Coordinates of C-alpha atoms in Angstrom, one line a residue:
M1 CA -107.1 56.6 -37.6
L2 CA -110.8 57.1 -37.1
V3 CA -112.5 53.6 -37.2
F4 CA -116.3 53.1 -37.8
D5 CA -117.6 49.6 -37.3
A6 CA -120.4 48.7 -39.8
N7 CA -121.1 45.2 -38.4
C8 CA -121.7 44.8 -34.7
A9 CA -124.6 44.2 -32.3
V10 CA -125.6 44.2 -28.6
G11 CA -127.8 41.6 -26.8
P12 CA -127.8 38.0 -25.8
W13 CA -127.0 35.0 -28.1
P14 CA -128.7 31.7 -27.8
T15 CA -125.7 29.5 -28.5
D16 CA -122.2 30.7 -28.2
K17 CA -121.4 33.0 -25.3
P18 CA -120.8 36.5 -26.9
R19 CA -117.9 38.7 -25.9
Y20 CA -120.4 41.1 -24.3
E21 CA -124.2 41.6 -24.2
T22 CA -124.7 45.1 -23.1
V23 CA -124.0 48.6 -24.5
V24 CA -121.5 49.2 -21.7
G25 CA -119.8 46.0 -22.9
L26 CA -119.7 47.1 -26.5
L27 CA -118.3 50.6 -25.6
A28 CA -115.6 49.0 -23.5
E29 CA -114.7 46.7 -26.4
M30 CA -114.7 49.6 -28.8
E31 CA -112.3 51.6 -26.6
R32 CA -110.0 48.6 -26.2
L33 CA -109.9 48.1 -30.0
G34 CA -109.6 51.8 -30.9
I35 CA -113.1 51.9 -32.6
Q36 CA -114.6 55.3 -32.3
R37 CA -118.1 54.7 -33.9
A38 CA -120.3 51.7 -34.6
L39 CA -123.4 50.9 -36.5
V40 CA -125.3 48.6 -34.1
S41 CA -128.2 46.1 -34.5
H42 CA -129.7 44.1 -31.6
T43 CA -129.4 40.3 -31.5
L44 CA -133.1 39.9 -30.5
S45 CA -134.0 41.5 -33.8
R46 CA -132.4 38.4 -35.4
T47 CA -133.1 35.6 -33.0
Y48 CA -136.5 36.6 -31.6
D49 CA -138.6 39.5 -33.0
P50 CA -137.4 42.3 -35.2
V51 CA -140.0 44.7 -34.1
Q52 CA -139.3 44.2 -30.3
G53 CA -135.5 44.0 -31.0
N54 CA -135.4 47.3 -32.8
R55 CA -137.4 48.9 -30.0
I56 CA -135.0 47.5 -27.3
L57 CA -132.1 48.7 -29.4
M58 CA -133.2 52.3 -29.5
Q59 CA -133.8 52.2 -25.7
E60 CA -130.3 50.7 -25.1
I61 CA -128.3 53.1 -27.3
A62 CA -130.2 56.2 -26.3
G63 CA -127.8 59.1 -25.6
Q64 CA -124.8 57.2 -27.0
E65 CA -123.7 59.5 -29.9
S66 CA -121.0 57.0 -31.1
L67 CA -123.6 54.3 -31.6
L68 CA -125.9 54.6 -34.7
P69 CA -129.0 52.2 -35.0
C70 CA -129.2 49.5 -37.6
W71 CA -132.7 48.1 -37.7
T72 CA -133.7 44.6 -38.8
L73 CA -136.6 44.7 -41.4
L74 CA -139.3 42.3 -42.6
P75 CA -141.2 42.3 -45.8
P76 CA -144.5 44.2 -45.7
A77 CA -147.1 41.6 -46.5
C78 CA -147.9 40.5 -43.0
G79 CA -148.1 44.1 -41.7
E80 CA -145.7 43.4 -38.8
M81 CA -143.9 46.7 -39.4
G82 CA -146.8 48.6 -41.1
S83 CA -146.7 49.8 -44.6
P84 CA -143.5 50.6 -46.4
G85 CA -144.4 54.3 -46.1
E86 CA -145.1 54.1 -42.5
L87 CA -141.9 52.1 -41.8
M88 CA -139.8 54.7 -43.7
E89 CA -141.3 57.5 -41.7
E90 CA -140.8 55.7 -38.5
M91 CA -137.1 55.1 -39.4
A92 CA -136.6 58.7 -40.5
Q93 CA -138.0 59.9 -37.1
A94 CA -135.7 57.5 -35.2
G95 CA -132.6 58.5 -37.2
V96 CA -132.1 55.1 -38.7
R97 CA -130.0 55.2 -41.9
A98 CA -129.0 51.4 -42.3
V99 CA -131.0 48.2 -42.1
R100 CA -130.3 44.5 -41.9
L101 CA -132.2 41.6 -43.5
Y102 CA -132.2 37.9 -42.4
P103 CA -134.5 36.2 -45.0
R104 CA -133.2 32.6 -44.3
E105 CA -133.6 32.9 -40.5
H106 CA -137.0 34.8 -40.8
S107 CA -138.4 32.6 -43.5
Y108 CA -139.1 34.9 -46.4
S109 CA -137.9 35.4 -49.9
L110 CA -135.7 38.3 -51.3
A111 CA -137.6 37.9 -54.6
E112 CA -139.7 40.8 -56.1
W113 CA -143.1 39.2 -55.1
Q114 CA -142.2 39.4 -51.5
C115 CA -139.5 42.3 -51.0
G116 CA -140.1 44.4 -54.0
E117 CA -142.1 47.0 -52.2
L118 CA -139.6 47.2 -49.4
F119 CA -136.6 47.5 -51.7
E120 CA -138.4 50.1 -53.7
A121 CA -139.0 52.3 -50.6
L122 CA -135.4 51.7 -49.3
A123 CA -133.9 52.6 -52.7
E124 CA -136.0 55.8 -53.0
R125 CA -134.3 57.0 -49.8
H126 CA -130.9 55.7 -50.6
Y127 CA -130.7 53.3 -47.7
L128 CA -127.7 51.1 -46.8
V129 CA -128.9 47.5 -46.6
L130 CA -126.6 44.9 -44.8
L131 CA -127.0 41.3 -45.8
D132 CA -124.9 38.3 -44.5
L133 CA -123.7 36.3 -47.4
A134 CA -125.2 33.1 -45.7
Q135 CA -128.6 34.9 -46.0
G136 CA -128.8 35.2 -49.7
S137 CA -127.2 33.9 -52.9
W138 CA -124.9 35.8 -55.3
E139 CA -127.8 35.6 -57.9
E140 CA -130.2 37.4 -55.4
I141 CA -127.5 39.9 -54.6
E142 CA -126.8 40.7 -58.3
R143 CA -130.6 41.1 -59.0
I144 CA -131.1 43.5 -56.1
C145 CA -128.1 45.6 -57.1
N146 CA -129.2 45.6 -60.8
T147 CA -132.9 46.4 -59.9
Y148 CA -132.3 49.0 -57.3
P149 CA -129.2 51.0 -58.2
D150 CA -130.0 53.7 -55.7
L151 CA -129.8 51.2 -52.9
A152 CA -126.4 50.4 -51.4
L153 CA -126.0 46.9 -50.5
L154 CA -123.3 45.9 -48.1
V155 CA -122.6 42.1 -48.1
T156 CA -121.0 41.0 -44.8
W157 CA -119.1 37.7 -43.9
V158 CA -117.7 37.3 -47.4
G159 CA -114.9 34.6 -47.0
Y160 CA -111.8 34.0 -48.8
R161 CA -113.4 31.3 -51.0
Q162 CA -115.9 33.8 -52.4
L163 CA -113.6 36.2 -54.3
R164 CA -114.5 35.1 -57.8
P165 CA -118.2 35.8 -57.6
L166 CA -117.4 38.9 -55.5
F167 CA -115.1 40.3 -58.0
A168 CA -117.6 39.6 -60.9
L169 CA -120.3 41.5 -59.1
L170 CA -118.2 44.3 -57.9
R171 CA -117.2 44.9 -61.5
R172 CA -120.9 44.8 -62.6
N173 CA -122.6 46.8 -59.7
D174 CA -121.3 50.1 -58.4
N175 CA -123.7 49.9 -55.5
L176 CA -122.2 46.7 -54.0
Y177 CA -119.9 46.8 -51.0
C178 CA -118.1 44.4 -48.8
D179 CA -117.0 44.4 -45.3
L180 CA -113.9 43.0 -43.7
S181 CA -115.4 40.8 -41.0
N182 CA -114.4 37.6 -42.8
L183 CA -112.3 38.7 -45.7
S184 CA -109.2 36.9 -44.9
T185 CA -107.6 36.2 -48.1
Y186 CA -103.8 36.8 -48.2
L187 CA -103.4 40.3 -49.9
G188 CA -107.2 40.1 -50.8
I189 CA -107.8 43.6 -49.7
E190 CA -104.9 44.9 -51.8
E191 CA -106.2 43.0 -54.8
I192 CA -109.7 44.6 -54.4
L193 CA -108.1 48.1 -54.0
D194 CA -106.0 47.5 -57.2
R195 CA -109.1 46.4 -59.2
F196 CA -111.8 48.6 -57.8
G197 CA -110.3 51.3 -55.7
S198 CA -110.9 51.9 -52.1
E199 CA -114.6 53.0 -52.4
R200 CA -116.0 49.4 -52.1
L201 CA -114.7 48.1 -48.8
V202 CA -116.2 48.9 -45.3
F203 CA -114.7 48.1 -42.0
G204 CA -116.8 45.6 -39.9
T205 CA -115.9 43.2 -37.1
G206 CA -118.9 41.0 -36.6
L207 CA -118.9 41.7 -32.8
P208 CA -120.0 40.2 -30.3
I209 CA -119.8 36.8 -31.8
A210 CA -116.7 37.1 -34.0
D211 CA -113.1 37.7 -32.9
P212 CA -112.4 41.4 -34.0
G213 CA -108.7 40.7 -34.1
G214 CA -108.8 39.5 -37.7
P215 CA -110.5 42.6 -39.3
I216 CA -108.4 45.0 -37.1
A217 CA -105.2 43.2 -38.3
R218 CA -106.3 43.3 -41.9
L219 CA -107.0 47.1 -41.6
S220 CA -103.7 47.7 -39.8
Y221 CA -101.5 45.7 -42.1
T222 CA -103.0 46.5 -45.5
D223 CA -100.3 47.9 -47.8
A224 CA -102.3 51.0 -49.1
P225 CA -101.9 54.8 -49.1
P226 CA -103.4 56.5 -46.0
A227 CA -106.3 58.0 -47.9
A228 CA -107.4 54.4 -49.0
L229 CA -107.2 53.2 -45.4
D230 CA -109.2 56.1 -44.2
A231 CA -111.9 55.3 -46.7
I232 CA -112.1 51.7 -45.5
A233 CA -111.9 52.5 -41.9
H234 CA -114.6 55.2 -41.8
G235 CA -115.1 57.3 -44.9
N236 CA -117.0 54.9 -47.0
L237 CA -119.5 54.0 -44.4
G238 CA -120.0 57.6 -43.4
R239 CA -120.6 58.6 -47.0
L240 CA -123.2 55.9 -47.5
L241 CA -125.1 56.9 -44.3
D242 CA -124.9 60.6 -45.2
R243 CA -126.7 59.8 -48.5
V244 CA -129.7 58.7 -46.4
L245 CA -129.3 61.8 -44.2
Q246 CA -129.6 64.1 -47.1
V247 CA -132.9 62.6 -48.2
H248 CA -134.3 62.7 -44.7
R249 CA -133.7 66.5 -44.6

């Protein structure tokens, strides 16, 4: 089975010792786990400076066809990443088709008055946006999905105690997706497949901080048809990224 990891990073971590820090370490871990492709961000984009971290990411993954860049963005008001138009052009030139947001850690709001311009530009180009659940509320997630239906929002680190709000929003928003990094409910994946089909789940590990054994086991032992497992393992993520590629062309 082809496996495409949506939720991993390279770089140092300020507290816990990561399983690896370098691209070489990530590739070795991917080979060990049977993961063929990965959507990668840089830890420095989260813990230090998104602009510097994104630049370092592109340098470190250069020439690695199995690693696709995932940039960390900031809202446009302070001009740190230029105007939304300039940022979209820069990402298109760099082949970036997915982005991450850390509003809690980078001290900004997901509200329209701060991120509306950014979301509008991302939605126009059908970008995939990754948001850790701890970085936003369910109310904010619902508003973003509802306001920008052309934007695909992948919520990561959804735990087993979050299925009630997750199910409510999956039912209401076709552009909401969830990864497997922390989705550890017994038969939870089967329940989602039964209610919503296989199109709403995306494989992700949370490397290098998280133990990848959980997501690998959940994918391996899920009782579902091969086509559904393939969609979760790689198909859904590939489809979401291809939407952006078509716009860039």
